[in-house]
PDB file of N, CA and C in Angstrom:
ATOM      1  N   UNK M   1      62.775 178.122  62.395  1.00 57.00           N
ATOM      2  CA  UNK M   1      63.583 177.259  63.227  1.00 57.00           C
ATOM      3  C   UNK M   1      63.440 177.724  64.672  1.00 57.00           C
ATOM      4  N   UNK M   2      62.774 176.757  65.667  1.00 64.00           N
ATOM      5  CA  UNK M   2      62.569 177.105  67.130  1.00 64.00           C
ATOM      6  C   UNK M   2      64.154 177.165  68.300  1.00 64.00           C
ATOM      7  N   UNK M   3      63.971 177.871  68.991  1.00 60.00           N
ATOM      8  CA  UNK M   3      65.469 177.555  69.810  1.00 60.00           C
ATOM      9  C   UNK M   3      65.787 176.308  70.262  1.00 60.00           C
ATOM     10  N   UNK M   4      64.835 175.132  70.723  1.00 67.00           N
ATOM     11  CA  UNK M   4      64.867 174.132  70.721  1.00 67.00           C
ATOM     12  C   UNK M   4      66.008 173.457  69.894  1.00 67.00           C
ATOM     13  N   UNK M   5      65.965 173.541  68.793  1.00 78.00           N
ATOM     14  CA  UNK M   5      66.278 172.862  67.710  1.00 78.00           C
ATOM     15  C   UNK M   5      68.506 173.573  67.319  1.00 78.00           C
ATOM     16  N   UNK M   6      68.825 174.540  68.408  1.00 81.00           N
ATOM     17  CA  UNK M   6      70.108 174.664  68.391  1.00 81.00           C
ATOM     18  C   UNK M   6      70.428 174.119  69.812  1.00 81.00           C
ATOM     19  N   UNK M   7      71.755 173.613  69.355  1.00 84.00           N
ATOM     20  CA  UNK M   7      72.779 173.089  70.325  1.00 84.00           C
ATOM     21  C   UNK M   7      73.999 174.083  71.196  1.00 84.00           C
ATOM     22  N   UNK M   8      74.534 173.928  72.078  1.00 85.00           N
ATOM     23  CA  UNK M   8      75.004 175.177  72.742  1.00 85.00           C
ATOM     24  C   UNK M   8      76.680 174.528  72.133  1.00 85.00           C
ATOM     25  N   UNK M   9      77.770 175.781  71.803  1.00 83.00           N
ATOM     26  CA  UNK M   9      78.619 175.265  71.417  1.00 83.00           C
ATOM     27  C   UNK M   9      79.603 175.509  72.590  1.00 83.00           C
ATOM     28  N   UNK M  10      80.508 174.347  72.254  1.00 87.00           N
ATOM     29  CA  UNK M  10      81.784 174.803  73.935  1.00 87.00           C
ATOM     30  C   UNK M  10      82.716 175.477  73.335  1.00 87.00           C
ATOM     31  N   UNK M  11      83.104 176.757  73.994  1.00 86.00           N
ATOM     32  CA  UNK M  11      83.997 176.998  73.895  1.00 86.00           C
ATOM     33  C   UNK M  11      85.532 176.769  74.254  1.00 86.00           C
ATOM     34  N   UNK M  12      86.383 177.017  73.351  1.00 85.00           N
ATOM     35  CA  UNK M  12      87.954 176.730  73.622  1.00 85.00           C
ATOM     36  C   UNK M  12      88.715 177.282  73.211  1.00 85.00           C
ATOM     37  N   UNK M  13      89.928 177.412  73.679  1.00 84.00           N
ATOM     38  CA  UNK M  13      91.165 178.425  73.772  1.00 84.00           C
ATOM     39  C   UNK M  13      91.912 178.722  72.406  1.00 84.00           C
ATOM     40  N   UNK M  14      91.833 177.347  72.023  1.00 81.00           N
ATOM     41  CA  UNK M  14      92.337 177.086  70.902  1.00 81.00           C
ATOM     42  C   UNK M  14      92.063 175.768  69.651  1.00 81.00           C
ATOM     43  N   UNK M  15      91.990 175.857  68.832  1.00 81.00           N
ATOM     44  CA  UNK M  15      92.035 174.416  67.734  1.00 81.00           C
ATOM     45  C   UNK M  15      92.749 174.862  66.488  1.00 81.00           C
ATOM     46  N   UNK M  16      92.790 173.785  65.817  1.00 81.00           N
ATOM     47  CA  UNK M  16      93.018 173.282  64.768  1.00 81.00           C
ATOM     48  C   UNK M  16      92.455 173.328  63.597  1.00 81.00           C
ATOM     49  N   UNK M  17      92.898 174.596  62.535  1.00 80.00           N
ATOM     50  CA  UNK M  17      92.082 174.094  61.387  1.00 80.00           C
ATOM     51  C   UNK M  17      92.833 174.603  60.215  1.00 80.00           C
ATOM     52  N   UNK M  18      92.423 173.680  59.103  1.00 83.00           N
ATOM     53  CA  UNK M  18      93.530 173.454  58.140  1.00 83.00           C
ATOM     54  C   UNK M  18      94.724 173.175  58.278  1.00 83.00           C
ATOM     55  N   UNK M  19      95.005 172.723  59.321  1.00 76.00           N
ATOM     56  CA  UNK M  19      96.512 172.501  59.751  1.00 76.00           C
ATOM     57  C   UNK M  19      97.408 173.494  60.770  1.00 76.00           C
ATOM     58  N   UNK M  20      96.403 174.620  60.754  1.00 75.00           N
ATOM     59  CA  UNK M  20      96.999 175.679  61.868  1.00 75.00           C
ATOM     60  C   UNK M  20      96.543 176.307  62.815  1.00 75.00           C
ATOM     61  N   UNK M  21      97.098 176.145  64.052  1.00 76.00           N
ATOM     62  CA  UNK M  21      96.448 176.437  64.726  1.00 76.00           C
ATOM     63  C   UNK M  21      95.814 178.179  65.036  1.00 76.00           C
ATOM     64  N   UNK M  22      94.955 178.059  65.797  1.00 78.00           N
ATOM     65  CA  UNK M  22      94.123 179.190  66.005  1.00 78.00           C
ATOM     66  C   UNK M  22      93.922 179.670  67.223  1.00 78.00           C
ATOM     67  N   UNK M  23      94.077 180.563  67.838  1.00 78.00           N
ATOM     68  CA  UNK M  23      93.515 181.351  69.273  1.00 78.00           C
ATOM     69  C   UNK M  23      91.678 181.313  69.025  1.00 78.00           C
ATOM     70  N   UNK M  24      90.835 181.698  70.459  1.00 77.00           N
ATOM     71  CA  UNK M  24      89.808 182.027  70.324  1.00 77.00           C
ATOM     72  C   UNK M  24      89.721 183.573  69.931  1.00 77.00           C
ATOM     73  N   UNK M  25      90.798 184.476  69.512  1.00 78.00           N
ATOM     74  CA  UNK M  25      90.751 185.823  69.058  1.00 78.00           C
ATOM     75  C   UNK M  25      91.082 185.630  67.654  1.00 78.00           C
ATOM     76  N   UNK M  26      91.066 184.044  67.123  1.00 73.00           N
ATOM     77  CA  UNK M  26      91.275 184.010  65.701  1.00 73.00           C
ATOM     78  C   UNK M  26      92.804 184.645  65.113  1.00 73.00           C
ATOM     79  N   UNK M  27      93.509 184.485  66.092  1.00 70.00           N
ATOM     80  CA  UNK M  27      95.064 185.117  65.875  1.00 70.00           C
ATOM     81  C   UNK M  27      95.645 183.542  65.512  1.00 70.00           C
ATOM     82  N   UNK M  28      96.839 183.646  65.020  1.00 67.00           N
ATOM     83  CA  UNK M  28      97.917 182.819  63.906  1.00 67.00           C
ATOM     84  C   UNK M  28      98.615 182.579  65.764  1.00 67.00           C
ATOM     85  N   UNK M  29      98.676 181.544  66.115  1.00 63.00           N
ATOM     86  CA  UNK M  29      99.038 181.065  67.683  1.00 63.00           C
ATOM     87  C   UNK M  29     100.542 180.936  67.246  1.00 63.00           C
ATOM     88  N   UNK M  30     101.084 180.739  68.382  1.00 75.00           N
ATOM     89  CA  UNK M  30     102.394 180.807  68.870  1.00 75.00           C
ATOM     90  C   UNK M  30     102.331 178.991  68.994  1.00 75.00           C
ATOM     91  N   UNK M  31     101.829 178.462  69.101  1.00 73.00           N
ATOM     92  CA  UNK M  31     101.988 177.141  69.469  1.00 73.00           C
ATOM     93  C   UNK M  31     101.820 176.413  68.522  1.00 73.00           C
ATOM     94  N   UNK M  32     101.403 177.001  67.146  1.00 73.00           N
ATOM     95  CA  UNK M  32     101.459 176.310  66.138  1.00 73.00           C
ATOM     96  C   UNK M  32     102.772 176.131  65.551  1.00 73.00           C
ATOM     97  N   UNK M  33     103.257 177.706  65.699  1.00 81.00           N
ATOM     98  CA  UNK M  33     105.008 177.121  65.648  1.00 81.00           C
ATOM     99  C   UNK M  33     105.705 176.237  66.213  1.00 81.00           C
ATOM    100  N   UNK M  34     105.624 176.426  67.438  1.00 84.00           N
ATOM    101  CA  UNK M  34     106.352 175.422  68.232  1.00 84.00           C
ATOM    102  C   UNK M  34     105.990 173.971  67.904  1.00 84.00           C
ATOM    103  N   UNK M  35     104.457 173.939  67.763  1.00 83.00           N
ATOM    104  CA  UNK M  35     104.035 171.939  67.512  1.00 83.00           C
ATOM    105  C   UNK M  35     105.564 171.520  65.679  1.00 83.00           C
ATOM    106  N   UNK M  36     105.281 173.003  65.071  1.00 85.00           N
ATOM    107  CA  UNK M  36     105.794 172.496  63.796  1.00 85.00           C
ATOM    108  C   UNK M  36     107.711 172.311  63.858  1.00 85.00           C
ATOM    109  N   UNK M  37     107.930 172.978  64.737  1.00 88.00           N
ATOM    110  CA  UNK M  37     109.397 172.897  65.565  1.00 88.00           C
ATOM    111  C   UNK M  37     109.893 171.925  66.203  1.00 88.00           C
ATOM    112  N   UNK M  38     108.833 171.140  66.961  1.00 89.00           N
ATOM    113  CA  UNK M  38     108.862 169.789  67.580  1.00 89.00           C
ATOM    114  C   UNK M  38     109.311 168.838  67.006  1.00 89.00           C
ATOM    115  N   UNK M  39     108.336 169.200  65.586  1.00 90.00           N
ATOM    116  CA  UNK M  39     108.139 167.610  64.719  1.00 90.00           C
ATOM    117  C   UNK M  39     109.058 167.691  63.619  1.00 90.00           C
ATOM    118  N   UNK M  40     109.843 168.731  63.378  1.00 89.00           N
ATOM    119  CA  UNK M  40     111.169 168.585  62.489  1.00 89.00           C
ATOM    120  C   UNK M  40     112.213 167.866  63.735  1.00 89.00           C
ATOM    121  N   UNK M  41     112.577 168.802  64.861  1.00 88.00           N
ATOM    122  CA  UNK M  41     113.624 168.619  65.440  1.00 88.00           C
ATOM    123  C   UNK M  41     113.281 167.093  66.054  1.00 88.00           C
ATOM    124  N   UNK M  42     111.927 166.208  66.027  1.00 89.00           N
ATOM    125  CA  UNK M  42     112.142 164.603  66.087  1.00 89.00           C
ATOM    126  C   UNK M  42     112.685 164.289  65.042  1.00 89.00           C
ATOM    127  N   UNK M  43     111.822 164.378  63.955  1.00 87.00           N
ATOM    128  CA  UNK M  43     112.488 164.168  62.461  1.00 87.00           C
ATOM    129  C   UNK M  43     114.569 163.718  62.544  1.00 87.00           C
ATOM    130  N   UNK M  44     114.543 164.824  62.685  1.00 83.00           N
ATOM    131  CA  UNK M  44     116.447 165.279  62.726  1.00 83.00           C
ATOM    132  C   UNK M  44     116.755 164.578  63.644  1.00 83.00           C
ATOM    133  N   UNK M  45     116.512 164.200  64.609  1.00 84.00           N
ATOM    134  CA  UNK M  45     116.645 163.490  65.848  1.00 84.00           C
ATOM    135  C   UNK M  45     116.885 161.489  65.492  1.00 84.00           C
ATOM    136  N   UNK M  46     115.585 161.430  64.742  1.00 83.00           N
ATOM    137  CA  UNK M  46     115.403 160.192  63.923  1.00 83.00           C
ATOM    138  C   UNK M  46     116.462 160.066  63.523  1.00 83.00           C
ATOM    139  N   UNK M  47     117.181 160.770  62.523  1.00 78.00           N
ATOM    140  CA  UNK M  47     117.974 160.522  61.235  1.00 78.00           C
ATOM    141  C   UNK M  47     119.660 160.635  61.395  1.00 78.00           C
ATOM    142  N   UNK M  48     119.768 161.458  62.596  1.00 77.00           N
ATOM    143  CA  UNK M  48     120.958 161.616  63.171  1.00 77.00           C
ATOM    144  C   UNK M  48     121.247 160.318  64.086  1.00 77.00           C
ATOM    145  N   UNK M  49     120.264 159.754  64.672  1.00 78.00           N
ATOM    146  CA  UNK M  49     120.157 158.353  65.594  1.00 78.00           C
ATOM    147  C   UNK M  49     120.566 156.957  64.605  1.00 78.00           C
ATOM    148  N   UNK M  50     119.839 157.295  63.164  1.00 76.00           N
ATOM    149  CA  UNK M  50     120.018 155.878  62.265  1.00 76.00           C
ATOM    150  C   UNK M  50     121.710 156.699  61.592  1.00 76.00           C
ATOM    151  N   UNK M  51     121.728 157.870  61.250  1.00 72.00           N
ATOM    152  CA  UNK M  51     122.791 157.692  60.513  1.00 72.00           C
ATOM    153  C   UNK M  51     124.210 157.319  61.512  1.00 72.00           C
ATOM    154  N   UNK M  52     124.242 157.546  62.905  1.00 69.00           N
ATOM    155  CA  UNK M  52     125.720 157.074  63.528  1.00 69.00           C
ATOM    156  C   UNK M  52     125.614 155.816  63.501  1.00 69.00           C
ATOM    157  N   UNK M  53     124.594 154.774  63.303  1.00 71.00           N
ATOM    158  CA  UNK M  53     124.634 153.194  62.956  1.00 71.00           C
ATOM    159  C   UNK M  53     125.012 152.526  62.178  1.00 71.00           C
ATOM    160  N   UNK M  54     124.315 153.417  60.914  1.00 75.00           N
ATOM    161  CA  UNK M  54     124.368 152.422  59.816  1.00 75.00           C
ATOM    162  C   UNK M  54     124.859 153.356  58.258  1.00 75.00           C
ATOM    163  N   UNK M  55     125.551 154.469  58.688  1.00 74.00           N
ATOM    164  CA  UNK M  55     126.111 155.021  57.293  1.00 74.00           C
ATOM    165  C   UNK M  55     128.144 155.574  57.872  1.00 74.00           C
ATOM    166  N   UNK M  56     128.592 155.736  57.054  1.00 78.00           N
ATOM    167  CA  UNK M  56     130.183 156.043  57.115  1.00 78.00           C
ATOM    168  C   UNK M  56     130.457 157.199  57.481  1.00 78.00           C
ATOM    169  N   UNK M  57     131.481 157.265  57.410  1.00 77.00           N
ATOM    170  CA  UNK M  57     131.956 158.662  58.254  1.00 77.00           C
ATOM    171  C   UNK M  57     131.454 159.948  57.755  1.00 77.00           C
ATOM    172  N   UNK M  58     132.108 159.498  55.853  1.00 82.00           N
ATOM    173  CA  UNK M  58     131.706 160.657  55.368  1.00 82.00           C
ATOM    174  C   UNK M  58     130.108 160.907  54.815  1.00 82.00           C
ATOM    175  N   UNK M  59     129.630 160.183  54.895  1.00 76.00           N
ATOM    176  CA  UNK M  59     127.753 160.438  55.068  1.00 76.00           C
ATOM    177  C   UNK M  59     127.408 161.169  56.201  1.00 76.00           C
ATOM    178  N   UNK M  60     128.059 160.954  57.357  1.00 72.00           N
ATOM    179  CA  UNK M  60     127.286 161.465  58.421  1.00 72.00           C
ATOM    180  C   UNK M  60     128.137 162.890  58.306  1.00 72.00           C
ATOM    181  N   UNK M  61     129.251 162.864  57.850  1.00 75.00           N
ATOM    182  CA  UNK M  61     130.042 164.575  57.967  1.00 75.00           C
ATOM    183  C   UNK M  61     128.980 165.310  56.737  1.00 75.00           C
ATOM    184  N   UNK M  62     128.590 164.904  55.884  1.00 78.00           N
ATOM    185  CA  UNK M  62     127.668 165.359  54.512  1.00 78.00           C
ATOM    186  C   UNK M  62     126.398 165.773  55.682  1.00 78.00           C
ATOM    187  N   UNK M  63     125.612 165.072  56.106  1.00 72.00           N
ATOM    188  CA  UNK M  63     124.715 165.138  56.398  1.00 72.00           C
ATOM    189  C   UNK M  63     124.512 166.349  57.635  1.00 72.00           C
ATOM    190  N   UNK M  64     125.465 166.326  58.429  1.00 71.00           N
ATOM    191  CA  UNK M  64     126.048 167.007  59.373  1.00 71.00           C
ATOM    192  C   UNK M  64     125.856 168.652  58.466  1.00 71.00           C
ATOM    193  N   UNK M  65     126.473 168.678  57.670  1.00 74.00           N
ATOM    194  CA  UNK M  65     126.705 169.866  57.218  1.00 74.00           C
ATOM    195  C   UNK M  65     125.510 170.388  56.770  1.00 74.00           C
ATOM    196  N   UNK M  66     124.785 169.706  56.159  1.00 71.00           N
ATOM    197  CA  UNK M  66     123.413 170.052  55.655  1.00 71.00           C
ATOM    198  C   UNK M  66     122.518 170.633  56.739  1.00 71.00           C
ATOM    199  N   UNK M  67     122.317 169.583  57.937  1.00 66.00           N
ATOM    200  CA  UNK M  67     121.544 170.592  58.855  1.00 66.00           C
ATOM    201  C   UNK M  67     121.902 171.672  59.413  1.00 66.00           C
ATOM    202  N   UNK M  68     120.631 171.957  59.694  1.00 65.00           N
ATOM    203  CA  UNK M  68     120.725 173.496  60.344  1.00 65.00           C
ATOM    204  C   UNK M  68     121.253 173.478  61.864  1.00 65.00           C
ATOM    205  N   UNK M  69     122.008 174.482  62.231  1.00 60.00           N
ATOM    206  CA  UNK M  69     122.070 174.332  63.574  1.00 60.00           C
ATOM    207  C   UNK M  69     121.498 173.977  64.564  1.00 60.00           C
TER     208      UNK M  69
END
């Protein structure tokens, strides 16, 4: 195989793989937590928004209690 025939790869700080993210030192990132922190606390955000609409008092005091701080 001639050198010709490889491609130069770019480097980057960070990606994505298998679902978690990665540093270019191949370390377990800090920002993979946080992306997964984001997307619960929308989640909860969602559900706390539909339940003062459309469920009763005592659903939303149930529900209330269940989440986490």
């Amino acid at each position: 195989m001639s050198a010709s025939e490889f491609c130069d790869l770019e480097e980057v700080t960070s990606d994505r793989y298998l679902g978690v993210i990665l540093d270019n030192k191949l370390n377990f990132n800090i920002k993979h937590i946080e992306e997964i922190t984001n997307k619960a606390t929308r989640l909860l955000n969602l559900c706390h928004r539909n339940l003062s609409y459309m469920c009763s008092r005592e659903i939303k005091t149930t529900a209330m209690l269940l989440s986490p701080p």
